[in-house]
PDB file of C-alpha atoms in Angstrom:
ATOM      1  CA  MET K   1      -0.123   0.068  -0.132  1.00 53.00           C
ATOM      2  CA  THR K   2       3.017   2.252   0.947  1.00 65.00           C
ATOM      3  CA  LEU K   3       4.063   1.395  -3.004  1.00 56.00           C
ATOM      4  CA  ARG K   4       0.726   2.502  -4.278  1.00 55.00           C
ATOM      5  CA  ARG K   5       0.604   5.656  -2.490  1.00 63.00           C
ATOM      6  CA  THR K   6       3.885   6.656  -3.244  1.00 55.00           C
ATOM      7  CA  LEU K   7       3.512   6.066  -6.945  1.00 48.00           C
ATOM      8  CA  LEU K   8      -0.390   7.641  -7.119  1.00 50.00           C
ATOM      9  CA  ARG K   9       1.528  10.795  -5.321  1.00 58.00           C
ATOM     10  CA  ILE K  10       3.985  10.891  -8.248  1.00 47.00           C
ATOM     11  CA  ALA K  11       1.393  10.624 -10.887  1.00 51.00           C
ATOM     12  CA  ALA K  12      -0.572  13.925  -9.215  1.00 51.00           C
ATOM     13  CA  GLN K  13       2.188  15.960  -9.814  1.00 49.00           C
ATOM     14  CA  GLU K  14       0.450  18.185 -12.572  1.00 48.00           C
ATOM     15  CA  ASP K  15       3.405  18.665 -14.721  1.00 47.00           C
ATOM     16  CA  LEU K  16       4.805  15.264 -14.761  1.00 43.00           C
ATOM     17  CA  ASN K  17       1.308  13.633 -15.549  1.00 47.00           C
ATOM     18  CA  PHE K  18       1.049  16.006 -18.227  1.00 47.00           C
ATOM     19  CA  LEU K  19       4.562  15.026 -19.695  1.00 47.00           C
ATOM     20  CA  LEU K  20       3.851  11.134 -18.948  1.00 48.00           C
ATOM     21  CA  THR K  21       0.433  11.166 -20.547  1.00 53.00           C
ATOM     22  CA  ASN K  22       0.543  13.735 -23.497  1.00 52.00           C
ATOM     23  CA  ARG K  23       4.172  14.418 -24.594  1.00 53.00           C
ATOM     24  CA  ILE K  24       4.415  11.507 -25.783  1.00 56.00           C
ATOM     25  CA  PRO K  25       3.886   9.815 -29.287  1.00 56.00           C
ATOM     26  CA  ARG K  26       0.205   9.530 -28.715  1.00 57.00           C
ATOM     27  CA  ARG K  27      -1.093   7.596 -31.473  1.00 64.00           C
ATOM     28  CA  LEU K  28       2.008   5.293 -31.150  1.00 66.00           C
ATOM     29  CA  ALA K  29       1.393   4.578 -27.922  1.00 64.00           C
ATOM     30  CA  THR K  30      -2.386   3.928 -28.378  1.00 67.00           C
ATOM     31  CA  ARG K  31      -1.650   1.752 -31.103  1.00 70.00           C
ATOM     32  CA  LEU K  32       1.047  -0.418 -28.981  1.00 71.00           C
ATOM     33  CA  MET K  33      -1.437  -0.324 -25.846  1.00 71.00           C
ATOM     34  CA  GLY K  34      -3.836  -1.818 -28.112  1.00 72.00           C
ATOM     35  CA  ARG K  35      -1.718  -4.513 -28.774  1.00 79.00           C
ATOM     36  CA  PHE K  36      -0.031  -5.286 -26.034  1.00 77.00           C
ATOM     37  CA  SER K  37      -3.011  -5.196 -23.941  1.00 82.00           C
ATOM     38  CA  ARG K  38      -4.392  -8.268 -25.859  1.00 86.00           C
ATOM     39  CA  ILE K  39      -1.583 -10.652 -24.767  1.00 91.00           C
ATOM     40  CA  GLU K  40      -2.958 -13.741 -23.492  1.00 93.00           C
ATOM     41  CA  GLN K  41       0.407 -15.548 -22.472  1.00 93.00           C
ATOM     42  CA  PRO K  42      -0.521 -15.778 -18.465  1.00 93.00           C
ATOM     43  CA  LEU K  43       2.678 -14.328 -17.047  1.00 95.00           C
ATOM     44  CA  VAL K  44       1.995 -11.167 -19.063  1.00 93.00           C
ATOM     45  CA  ARG K  45      -1.340 -10.913 -18.428  1.00 92.00           C
ATOM     46  CA  ASP K  46      -0.908 -11.459 -14.837  1.00 94.00           C
ATOM     47  CA  LEU K  47       2.001  -8.752 -14.350  1.00 92.00           C
ATOM     48  CA  SER K  48       0.117  -6.293 -16.260  1.00 89.00           C
ATOM     49  CA  ILE K  49      -3.292  -7.002 -14.547  1.00 91.00           C
ATOM     50  CA  ALA K  50      -1.602  -6.050 -11.389  1.00 90.00           C
ATOM     51  CA  THR K  51       0.282  -2.961 -12.556  1.00 87.00           C
ATOM     52  CA  TRP K  52      -2.840  -1.890 -14.052  1.00 84.00           C
ATOM     53  CA  ARG K  53      -4.441  -2.336 -10.452  1.00 86.00           C
ATOM     54  CA  LEU K  54      -1.556  -0.521  -8.841  1.00 83.00           C
ATOM     55  CA  PHE K  55      -2.033   2.653 -10.166  1.00 79.00           C
ATOM     56  CA  CYS K  56      -5.563   2.506 -10.589  1.00 82.00           C
ATOM     57  CA  ASP K  57      -8.788   2.027  -8.213  1.00 84.00           C
ATOM     58  CA  VAL K  58     -10.174  -1.164  -9.940  1.00 89.00           C
ATOM     59  CA  ASP K  59     -12.909  -3.080  -8.348  1.00 89.00           C
ATOM     60  CA  LEU K  60     -13.476  -6.550 -10.491  1.00 93.00           C
ATOM     61  CA  SER K  61     -15.961  -8.224  -8.155  1.00 92.00           C
ATOM     62  CA  ASP K  62     -19.103  -7.172  -9.960  1.00 94.00           C
ATOM     63  CA  ALA K  63     -17.475  -8.391 -13.121  1.00 96.00           C
ATOM     64  CA  ARG K  64     -19.136 -11.428 -15.177  1.00 96.00           C
ATOM     65  CA  LYS K  65     -15.890 -13.644 -15.220  1.00 94.00           C
ATOM     66  CA  GLU K  66     -13.618 -14.252 -12.224  1.00 91.00           C
ATOM     67  CA  ARG K  67     -10.704 -14.738 -14.591  1.00 94.00           C
ATOM     68  CA  PHE K  68      -9.589 -12.815 -17.754  1.00 95.00           C
ATOM     69  CA  ARG K  69      -7.909 -13.873 -20.935  1.00 95.00           C
ATOM     70  CA  SER K  70      -5.752 -10.799 -21.148  1.00 93.00           C
ATOM     71  CA  LEU K  71      -5.606  -7.098 -20.142  1.00 89.00           C
ATOM     72  CA  HIS K  72      -8.084  -5.860 -22.318  1.00 88.00           C
ATOM     73  CA  ASP K  73     -10.407  -8.750 -21.564  1.00 93.00           C
ATOM     74  CA  ALA K  74     -10.452  -7.408 -18.150  1.00 92.00           C
ATOM     75  CA  PHE K  75     -10.700  -3.537 -19.338  1.00 89.00           C
ATOM     76  CA  ILE K  76     -13.810  -4.658 -21.361  1.00 91.00           C
ATOM     77  CA  ARG K  77     -15.296  -6.629 -18.808  1.00 94.00           C
ATOM     78  CA  GLU K  78     -19.112  -7.382 -18.930  1.00 96.00           C
ATOM     79  CA  LEU K  79     -20.971  -7.161 -15.512  1.00 96.00           C
ATOM     80  CA  ARG K  80     -22.440 -10.134 -13.563  1.00 95.00           C
ATOM     81  CA  ASP K  81     -26.244 -10.240 -13.358  1.00 94.00           C
ATOM     82  CA  GLY K  82     -27.736  -7.525 -11.230  1.00 94.00           C
ATOM     83  CA  ALA K  83     -24.595  -5.477 -10.706  1.00 96.00           C
ATOM     84  CA  ARG K  84     -26.036  -2.525 -11.515  1.00 96.00           C
ATOM     85  CA  ILE K  85     -29.988  -1.416 -10.988  1.00 96.00           C
ATOM     86  CA  VAL K  86     -30.863   0.685 -13.855  1.00 97.00           C
ATOM     87  CA  ASP K  87     -33.772   3.084 -12.914  1.00 97.00           C
ATOM     88  CA  ALA K  88     -36.981   2.437 -14.499  1.00 96.00           C
ATOM     89  CA  ASP K  89     -38.751   5.778 -14.261  1.00 96.00           C
ATOM     90  CA  PRO K  90     -39.927   6.778 -17.628  1.00 95.00           C
ATOM     91  CA  GLU K  91     -39.170  10.399 -16.617  1.00 95.00           C
ATOM     92  CA  VAL K  92     -35.606   9.846 -16.172  1.00 97.00           C
ATOM     93  CA  LEU K  93     -32.408   9.197 -18.212  1.00 98.00           C
ATOM     94  CA  ALA K  94     -30.194   6.985 -16.704  1.00 98.00           C
ATOM     95  CA  SER K  95     -26.607   7.567 -16.442  1.00 98.00           C
ATOM     96  CA  PRO K  96     -25.169   5.822 -19.574  1.00 98.00           C
ATOM     97  CA  CYS K  97     -21.821   4.847 -17.822  1.00 97.00           C
ATOM     98  CA  ASP K  98     -20.069   4.523 -14.424  1.00 97.00           C
ATOM     99  CA  ALA K  99     -18.381   7.471 -14.519  1.00 97.00           C
ATOM    100  CA  ILE K 100     -17.374  11.184 -12.350  1.00 96.00           C
ATOM    101  CA  VAL K 101     -19.696  13.981 -13.128  1.00 97.00           C
ATOM    102  CA  GLY K 102     -18.029  16.614 -14.719  1.00 96.00           C
ATOM    103  CA  ALA K 103     -18.712  20.147 -16.373  1.00 96.00           C
ATOM    104  CA  HIS K 104     -22.127  20.142 -16.765  1.00 97.00           C
ATOM    105  CA  GLY K 105     -25.197  23.016 -17.287  1.00 96.00           C
ATOM    106  CA  PRO K 106     -27.339  24.389 -19.670  1.00 96.00           C
ATOM    107  CA  VAL K 107     -26.962  25.264 -23.370  1.00 96.00           C
ATOM    108  CA  GLU K 108     -27.201  28.878 -23.817  1.00 92.00           C
ATOM    109  CA  GLY K 109     -24.980  30.145 -26.502  1.00 90.00           C
ATOM    110  CA  GLU K 110     -22.305  28.710 -29.092  1.00 94.00           C
ATOM    111  CA  THR K 111     -19.713  27.505 -26.258  1.00 95.00           C
ATOM    112  CA  ILE K 112     -19.697  25.303 -23.297  1.00 96.00           C
ATOM    113  CA  HIS K 113     -17.161  24.005 -20.889  1.00 95.00           C
ATOM    114  CA  GLN K 114     -14.610  21.327 -20.657  1.00 95.00           C
ATOM    115  CA  ILE K 115     -13.534  22.262 -17.290  1.00 90.00           C
ATOM    116  CA  LYS K 116     -13.910  25.994 -15.582  1.00 84.00           C
ATOM    117  CA  GLY K 117     -12.503  28.385 -17.622  1.00 86.00           C
ATOM    118  CA  MET K 118     -12.181  26.557 -20.442  1.00 93.00           C
ATOM    119  CA  PRO K 119     -14.786  26.831 -23.171  1.00 94.00           C
ATOM    120  CA  TYR K 120     -15.127  25.420 -26.378  1.00 96.00           C
ATOM    121  CA  ARG K 121     -17.387  25.478 -29.500  1.00 97.00           C
ATOM    122  CA  LEU K 122     -20.397  22.751 -29.482  1.00 97.00           C
ATOM    123  CA  ALA K 123     -20.325  23.296 -33.523  1.00 97.00           C
ATOM    124  CA  ASP K 124     -16.710  22.022 -33.333  1.00 97.00           C
ATOM    125  CA  LEU K 125     -17.535  18.703 -31.113  1.00 97.00           C
ATOM    126  CA  LEU K 126     -20.724  18.001 -33.021  1.00 97.00           C
ATOM    127  CA  ALA K 127     -18.791  18.737 -36.437  1.00 95.00           C
ATOM    128  CA  ASP K 128     -22.012  20.059 -37.453  1.00 95.00           C
ATOM    129  CA  PRO K 129     -23.640  23.645 -36.866  1.00 95.00           C
ATOM    130  CA  GLU K 130     -27.451  22.707 -37.194  1.00 95.00           C
ATOM    131  CA  GLU K 131     -27.195  19.997 -34.965  1.00 95.00           C
ATOM    132  CA  ALA K 132     -25.140  22.170 -32.123  1.00 96.00           C
ATOM    133  CA  GLU K 133     -28.376  24.990 -32.721  1.00 96.00           C
ATOM    134  CA  ARG K 134     -30.560  22.084 -32.095  1.00 95.00           C
ATOM    135  CA  CYS K 135     -28.628  21.394 -28.841  1.00 96.00           C
ATOM    136  CA  ARG K 136     -29.751  25.241 -27.711  1.00 95.00           C
ATOM    137  CA  GLY K 137     -32.122  25.599 -24.573  1.00 95.00           C
ATOM    138  CA  GLY K 138     -31.057  22.023 -23.432  1.00 96.00           C
ATOM    139  CA  VAL K 139     -28.304  20.652 -20.917  1.00 97.00           C
ATOM    140  CA  PHE K 140     -24.984  19.274 -21.401  1.00 98.00           C
ATOM    141  CA  VAL K 141     -23.267  16.721 -19.024  1.00 98.00           C
ATOM    142  CA  THR K 142     -19.577  15.494 -19.141  1.00 97.00           C
ATOM    143  CA  LEU K 143     -19.451  11.807 -17.835  1.00 97.00           C
ATOM    144  CA  ARG K 144     -15.368  10.924 -17.606  1.00 95.00           C
ATOM    145  CA  LEU K 145     -14.812   7.313 -17.260  1.00 93.00           C
ATOM    146  CA  THR K 146     -11.477   6.536 -15.520  1.00 90.00           C
ATOM    147  CA  ALA K 147      -8.838   3.721 -16.293  1.00 85.00           C
ATOM    148  CA  GLY K 148     -10.099   1.246 -13.584  1.00 89.00           C
ATOM    149  CA  MET K 149     -13.758   1.974 -14.038  1.00 93.00           C
ATOM    150  CA  TYR K 150     -16.159  -0.491 -15.922  1.00 94.00           C
ATOM    151  CA  HIS K 151     -16.102   0.763 -19.496  1.00 93.00           C
ATOM    152  CA  ARG K 152     -18.874  -0.262 -21.238  1.00 95.00           C
ATOM    153  CA  PHE K 153     -21.919   2.116 -21.789  1.00 97.00           C
ATOM    154  CA  HIS K 154     -25.818   1.594 -22.140  1.00 98.00           C
ATOM    155  CA  ALA K 155     -29.044   3.267 -23.255  1.00 98.00           C
ATOM    156  CA  PRO K 156     -30.115   6.118 -20.843  1.00 98.00           C
ATOM    157  CA  ALA K 157     -33.463   4.982 -22.112  1.00 98.00           C
ATOM    158  CA  ASP K 158     -35.868   3.169 -24.403  1.00 98.00           C
ATOM    159  CA  GLY K 159     -35.292   4.689 -27.906  1.00 97.00           C
ATOM    160  CA  ARG K 160     -33.896   4.463 -31.367  1.00 97.00           C
ATOM    161  CA  ILE K 161     -29.999   5.523 -32.626  1.00 97.00           C
ATOM    162  CA  GLU K 162     -30.774   6.580 -35.838  1.00 96.00           C
ATOM    163  CA  GLY K 163     -27.434   8.103 -36.925  1.00 95.00           C
ATOM    164  CA  ILE K 164     -24.104   8.081 -36.260  1.00 97.00           C
ATOM    165  CA  ARG K 165     -21.193  10.784 -37.140  1.00 97.00           C
ATOM    166  CA  TYR K 166     -17.556   9.585 -36.767  1.00 96.00           C
ATOM    167  CA  ILE K 167     -14.859  12.066 -36.503  1.00 95.00           C
ATOM    168  CA  GLU K 168     -11.107  11.385 -36.458  1.00 92.00           C
ATOM    169  CA  GLY K 169      -9.074  12.962 -34.389  1.00 88.00           C
ATOM    170  CA  ASP K 170      -6.272  12.925 -31.777  1.00 85.00           C
ATOM    171  CA  THR K 171      -5.706  10.710 -28.630  1.00 80.00           C
ATOM    172  CA  TRP K 172      -5.262  13.446 -26.001  1.00 79.00           C
ATOM    173  CA  ASN K 173      -5.309  12.379 -22.077  1.00 82.00           C
ATOM    174  CA  VAL K 174      -9.228  13.551 -20.958  1.00 85.00           C
ATOM    175  CA  ASN K 175      -8.265  13.778 -17.544  1.00 85.00           C
ATOM    176  CA  PRO K 176      -8.677  17.088 -15.635  1.00 85.00           C
ATOM    177  CA  ILE K 177      -5.108  18.018 -15.570  1.00 83.00           C
ATOM    178  CA  ALA K 178      -5.167  17.896 -19.623  1.00 85.00           C
ATOM    179  CA  LEU K 179      -8.378  19.601 -19.646  1.00 89.00           C
ATOM    180  CA  LYS K 180      -6.727  22.951 -17.635  1.00 88.00           C
ATOM    181  CA  ARG K 181      -4.488  22.798 -20.436  1.00 86.00           C
ATOM    182  CA  VAL K 182      -5.556  21.923 -23.414  1.00 88.00           C
ATOM    183  CA  GLU K 183      -8.169  24.002 -25.415  1.00 92.00           C
ATOM    184  CA  ALA K 184     -10.860  22.677 -26.973  1.00 94.00           C
ATOM    185  CA  LEU K 185      -9.487  19.264 -26.356  1.00 92.00           C
ATOM    186  CA  PHE K 186     -12.611  17.148 -26.768  1.00 93.00           C
ATOM    187  CA  CYS K 187     -12.773  18.959 -30.234  1.00 95.00           C
ATOM    188  CA  ARG K 188      -9.469  17.749 -31.281  1.00 92.00           C
ATOM    189  CA  ASN K 189     -10.020  13.990 -30.040  1.00 91.00           C
ATOM    190  CA  GLU K 190     -11.537  11.324 -32.167  1.00 91.00           C
ATOM    191  CA  ARG K 191     -15.129  10.546 -31.194  1.00 94.00           C
ATOM    192  CA  ALA K 192     -18.620   9.705 -32.402  1.00 95.00           C
ATOM    193  CA  VAL K 193     -22.310  11.389 -32.137  1.00 97.00           C
ATOM    194  CA  LEU K 194     -25.070   9.512 -31.561  1.00 97.00           C
ATOM    195  CA  ARG K 195     -28.029  10.623 -32.316  1.00 97.00           C
ATOM    196  CA  PHE K 196     -30.528   8.947 -30.168  1.00 98.00           C
ATOM    197  CA  ARG K 197     -34.376   9.592 -30.433  1.00 97.00           C
ATOM    198  CA  LEU K 198     -36.736   8.998 -27.041  1.00 97.00           C
ATOM    199  CA  GLY K 199     -38.927   6.438 -27.655  1.00 94.00           C
ATOM    200  CA  GLY K 200     -41.868   7.697 -25.525  1.00 83.00           C
ATOM    201  CA  THR K 201     -41.462  11.362 -26.401  1.00 90.00           C
ATOM    202  CA  GLY K 202     -39.570  11.602 -29.961  1.00 94.00           C
ATOM    203  CA  GLU K 203     -36.981  13.840 -28.603  1.00 96.00           C
ATOM    204  CA  VAL K 204     -33.470  13.648 -29.465  1.00 97.00           C
ATOM    205  CA  LEU K 205     -30.532  13.279 -27.043  1.00 97.00           C
ATOM    206  CA  ARG K 206     -26.918  13.504 -28.308  1.00 98.00           C
ATOM    207  CA  LEU K 207     -24.512  11.155 -27.157  1.00 98.00           C
ATOM    208  CA  VAL K 208     -20.836  11.920 -27.671  1.00 97.00           C
ATOM    209  CA  PRO K 209     -17.980   9.280 -26.939  1.00 95.00           C
ATOM    210  CA  VAL K 210     -14.624  10.365 -26.955  1.00 94.00           C
ATOM    211  CA  ALA K 211     -11.931   8.616 -27.149  1.00 88.00           C
ATOM    212  CA  ALA K 212      -8.120   9.099 -25.282  1.00 81.00           C
ATOM    213  CA  ILE K 213      -4.580   8.040 -25.003  1.00 72.00           C
ATOM    214  CA  LEU K 214      -4.523   4.471 -24.639  1.00 64.00           C
ATOM    215  CA  VAL K 215      -8.134   4.065 -26.084  1.00 59.00           C
ATOM    216  CA  ALA K 216      -7.349   1.291 -28.712  1.00 57.00           C
ATOM    217  CA  GLY K 217     -10.799   1.217 -30.279  1.00 72.00           C
ATOM    218  CA  LEU K 218     -14.532   2.457 -29.809  1.00 85.00           C
ATOM    219  CA  ARG K 219     -17.054  -0.263 -30.465  1.00 89.00           C
ATOM    220  CA  LEU K 220     -20.437   0.185 -30.857  1.00 94.00           C
ATOM    221  CA  ALA K 221     -22.353  -2.896 -29.934  1.00 93.00           C
ATOM    222  CA  PHE K 222     -25.588  -2.095 -31.583  1.00 93.00           C
ATOM    223  CA  MET K 223     -23.950  -1.919 -35.338  1.00 93.00           C
ATOM    224  CA  GLY K 224     -23.071  -5.782 -34.909  1.00 88.00           C
ATOM    225  CA  GLU K 225     -19.564  -7.687 -33.622  1.00 80.00           C
ATOM    226  CA  ASP K 226     -17.792  -6.828 -37.534  1.00 85.00           C
ATOM    227  CA  PHE K 227     -18.434  -3.283 -37.519  1.00 90.00           C
ATOM    228  CA  ASP K 228     -15.334  -0.953 -37.495  1.00 87.00           C
ATOM    229  CA  LEU K 229     -15.948   2.593 -36.707  1.00 88.00           C
ATOM    230  CA  ARG K 230     -12.784   3.346 -37.966  1.00 86.00           C
ATOM    231  CA  GLU K 231     -12.814   2.035 -41.232  1.00 87.00           C
ATOM    232  CA  GLY K 232     -13.795   4.293 -44.106  1.00 87.00           C
ATOM    233  CA  GLY K 233     -12.715   7.032 -42.014  1.00 89.00           C
ATOM    234  CA  ALA K 234     -14.411  10.584 -41.119  1.00 92.00           C
ATOM    235  CA  ARG K 235     -18.142  10.040 -42.109  1.00 94.00           C
ATOM    236  CA  THR K 236     -22.568   9.920 -41.386  1.00 94.00           C
ATOM    237  CA  ILE K 237     -23.479   6.327 -41.081  1.00 94.00           C
ATOM    238  CA  ALA K 238     -26.878   5.581 -41.396  1.00 91.00           C
ATOM    239  CA  CYS K 239     -28.731   3.724 -38.502  1.00 93.00           C
ATOM    240  CA  ASP K 240     -31.752   2.863 -37.279  1.00 95.00           C
ATOM    241  CA  ALA K 241     -31.242   0.411 -34.067  1.00 96.00           C
ATOM    242  CA  ALA K 242     -34.109   0.093 -31.302  1.00 97.00           C
ATOM    243  CA  VAL K 243     -32.444  -0.341 -27.905  1.00 97.00           C
ATOM    244  CA  THR K 244     -34.214  -0.597 -24.469  1.00 97.00           C
ATOM    245  CA  ARG K 245     -32.906   1.204 -21.531  1.00 98.00           C
ATOM    246  CA  GLY K 246     -30.128  -0.247 -20.210  1.00 97.00           C
ATOM    247  CA  GLN K 247     -29.062  -1.948 -23.230  1.00 97.00           C
ATOM    248  CA  GLU K 248     -25.268  -2.344 -24.016  1.00 97.00           C
ATOM    249  CA  LEU K 249     -24.436   0.473 -26.655  1.00 97.00           C
ATOM    250  CA  GLY K 250     -20.755  -0.245 -26.561  1.00 94.00           C
ATOM    251  CA  TRP K 251     -17.450  -0.122 -25.023  1.00 93.00           C
ATOM    252  CA  PHE K 252     -14.077   2.221 -24.633  1.00 89.00           C
ATOM    253  CA  GLU K 253     -11.042  -0.045 -24.551  1.00 77.00           C
ATOM    254  CA  HIS K 254      -9.568   2.271 -21.634  1.00 71.00           C
ATOM    255  CA  GLY K 255     -10.806   5.092 -19.694  1.00 68.00           C
ATOM    256  CA  SER K 256     -12.526   8.092 -21.653  1.00 88.00           C
ATOM    257  CA  THR K 257     -15.347  10.597 -21.663  1.00 94.00           C
ATOM    258  CA  ILE K 258     -19.098  10.613 -22.711  1.00 97.00           C
ATOM    259  CA  VAL K 259     -20.464  14.051 -23.216  1.00 98.00           C
ATOM    260  CA  VAL K 260     -24.511  14.124 -22.790  1.00 98.00           C
ATOM    261  CA  PHE K 261     -26.752  16.274 -24.271  1.00 98.00           C
ATOM    262  CA  ALA K 262     -30.471  16.159 -23.557  1.00 97.00           C
ATOM    263  CA  PRO K 263     -33.215  18.806 -24.881  1.00 95.00           C
ATOM    264  CA  PRO K 264     -35.424  21.772 -23.407  1.00 95.00           C
ATOM    265  CA  GLY K 265     -37.398  20.313 -20.451  1.00 94.00           C
ATOM    266  CA  TYR K 266     -34.682  18.437 -18.255  1.00 96.00           C
ATOM    267  CA  ARG K 267     -33.002  19.132 -15.162  1.00 96.00           C
ATOM    268  CA  PHE K 268     -30.191  17.444 -13.292  1.00 97.00           C
ATOM    269  CA  ALA K 269     -31.325  14.236 -10.946  1.00 96.00           C
ATOM    270  CA  ASP K 270     -30.421  14.886  -7.271  1.00 94.00           C
ATOM    271  CA  GLY K 271     -26.954  14.122  -6.360  1.00 94.00           C
ATOM    272  CA  VAL K 272     -25.469  14.877  -9.722  1.00 96.00           C
ATOM    273  CA  ALA K 273     -22.694  17.675  -8.950  1.00 96.00           C
ATOM    274  CA  GLU K 274     -19.492  17.887 -10.484  1.00 96.00           C
ATOM    275  CA  GLY K 275     -16.616  15.671  -9.114  1.00 95.00           C
ATOM    276  CA  ARG K 276     -19.324  13.175  -7.897  1.00 97.00           C
ATOM    277  CA  PRO K 277     -19.253   9.382  -8.998  1.00 97.00           C
ATOM    278  CA  ILE K 278     -22.631   7.809 -11.013  1.00 98.00           C
ATOM    279  CA  ARG K 279     -22.936   4.498 -11.510  1.00 97.00           C
ATOM    280  CA  MET K 280     -24.548   3.150 -14.445  1.00 98.00           C
ATOM    281  CA  GLY K 281     -28.230   3.300 -14.686  1.00 98.00           C
ATOM    282  CA  GLU K 282     -28.877   5.762 -11.552  1.00 98.00           C
ATOM    283  CA  ALA K 283     -30.866   8.719 -12.492  1.00 98.00           C
ATOM    284  CA  LEU K 284     -28.634  11.342 -14.111  1.00 98.00           C
ATOM    285  CA  LEU K 285     -31.173  13.749 -15.978  1.00 98.00           C
ATOM    286  CA  ARG K 286     -35.296  14.434 -14.668  1.00 96.00           C
ATOM    287  CA  ARG K 287     -37.599  15.472 -17.351  1.00 93.00           C
ATOM    288  CA  ASP K 288     -39.577  18.566 -15.805  1.00 84.00           C
ATOM    289  CA  GLY K 289     -41.709  20.078 -18.163  1.00 58.00           C
ATOM    290  CA  VAL K 290     -41.117  21.827 -21.137  1.00 43.00           C
ATOM    291  CA  GLY K 291     -39.487  24.964 -20.027  1.00 41.00           C
ATOM    292  CA  ALA K 292     -37.748  23.748 -17.058  1.00 41.00           C
ATOM    293  CA  VAL K 293     -34.766  25.796 -15.781  1.00 43.00           C
ATOM    294  CA  PRO K 294     -31.655  23.689 -15.463  1.00 50.00           C
ATOM    295  CA  LYS K 295     -29.905  23.301 -12.122  1.00 52.00           C
ATOM    296  CA  PRO K 296     -26.605  25.319 -12.575  1.00 51.00           C
ATOM    297  CA  PRO K 297     -22.958  23.462 -12.092  1.00 48.00           C
ATOM    298  CA  SER K 298     -21.943  22.890  -8.789  1.00 47.00           C
ATOM    299  CA  SER K 299     -18.940  21.409  -7.316  1.00 45.00           C
ATOM    300  CA  SER K 300     -18.813  18.627  -4.497  1.00 38.00           C
TER     301      SER K 300
END
């Protein structure tokens, strides 16, 4: 435990952390990590998982499996039945993932924040000015998945995914240290924009999973096992996939971020505050009638 605390203190030093996680060949490191993490040799697997657990808070007790073939297999683990309870209230949008709540608040103009004092243009994130304009009057919330968390993400409600926009990009770290230093970081990284139409009201959500360093892939389960998001480059992908509340949508192969955009009439659920953890399935947003005033950002 003493060694772990020492390593975590060193990693928490901002200059060093930024240097080690960003001032390296990020794409090369990501490709190499993707290959290394898939090695199934028992000694490599055990040492790599032990090293991962040394640097990160990892809880594998809720995983479906008790043994993993590789580090990658542990990263993308599935949950055992009953490990998460999905809020069934039809007026609630459930959190799509386990995460730390980041910047959140109303969408009032052309910009929102990745962290206090660091705005970015919504049109740049979505790569579509018209889609950005449609988000006005609603709310957004940033959900950061740390490296040790459960990495799969799920449908926040019943509905249909009716379109995907894939945007090529870099692999900057998305931790708070990088968010304070790199302008418009989410707009630089590889990402996808999922257009999600709610089954009950026909309102449209937008889920934006953002890749990061060491994320060797972003997978979309509802598109089928053989679908490769990166194949074909930046593009808009036609889709009409019916999904149910809590259904798995896809996964990251390391920690990353999802930015959620809800239409007007939603407020943040009780307990949602910057810096606080949330688990997949817990209430994230609640429908409060058209014209509801969204809860302002707050800190724990």
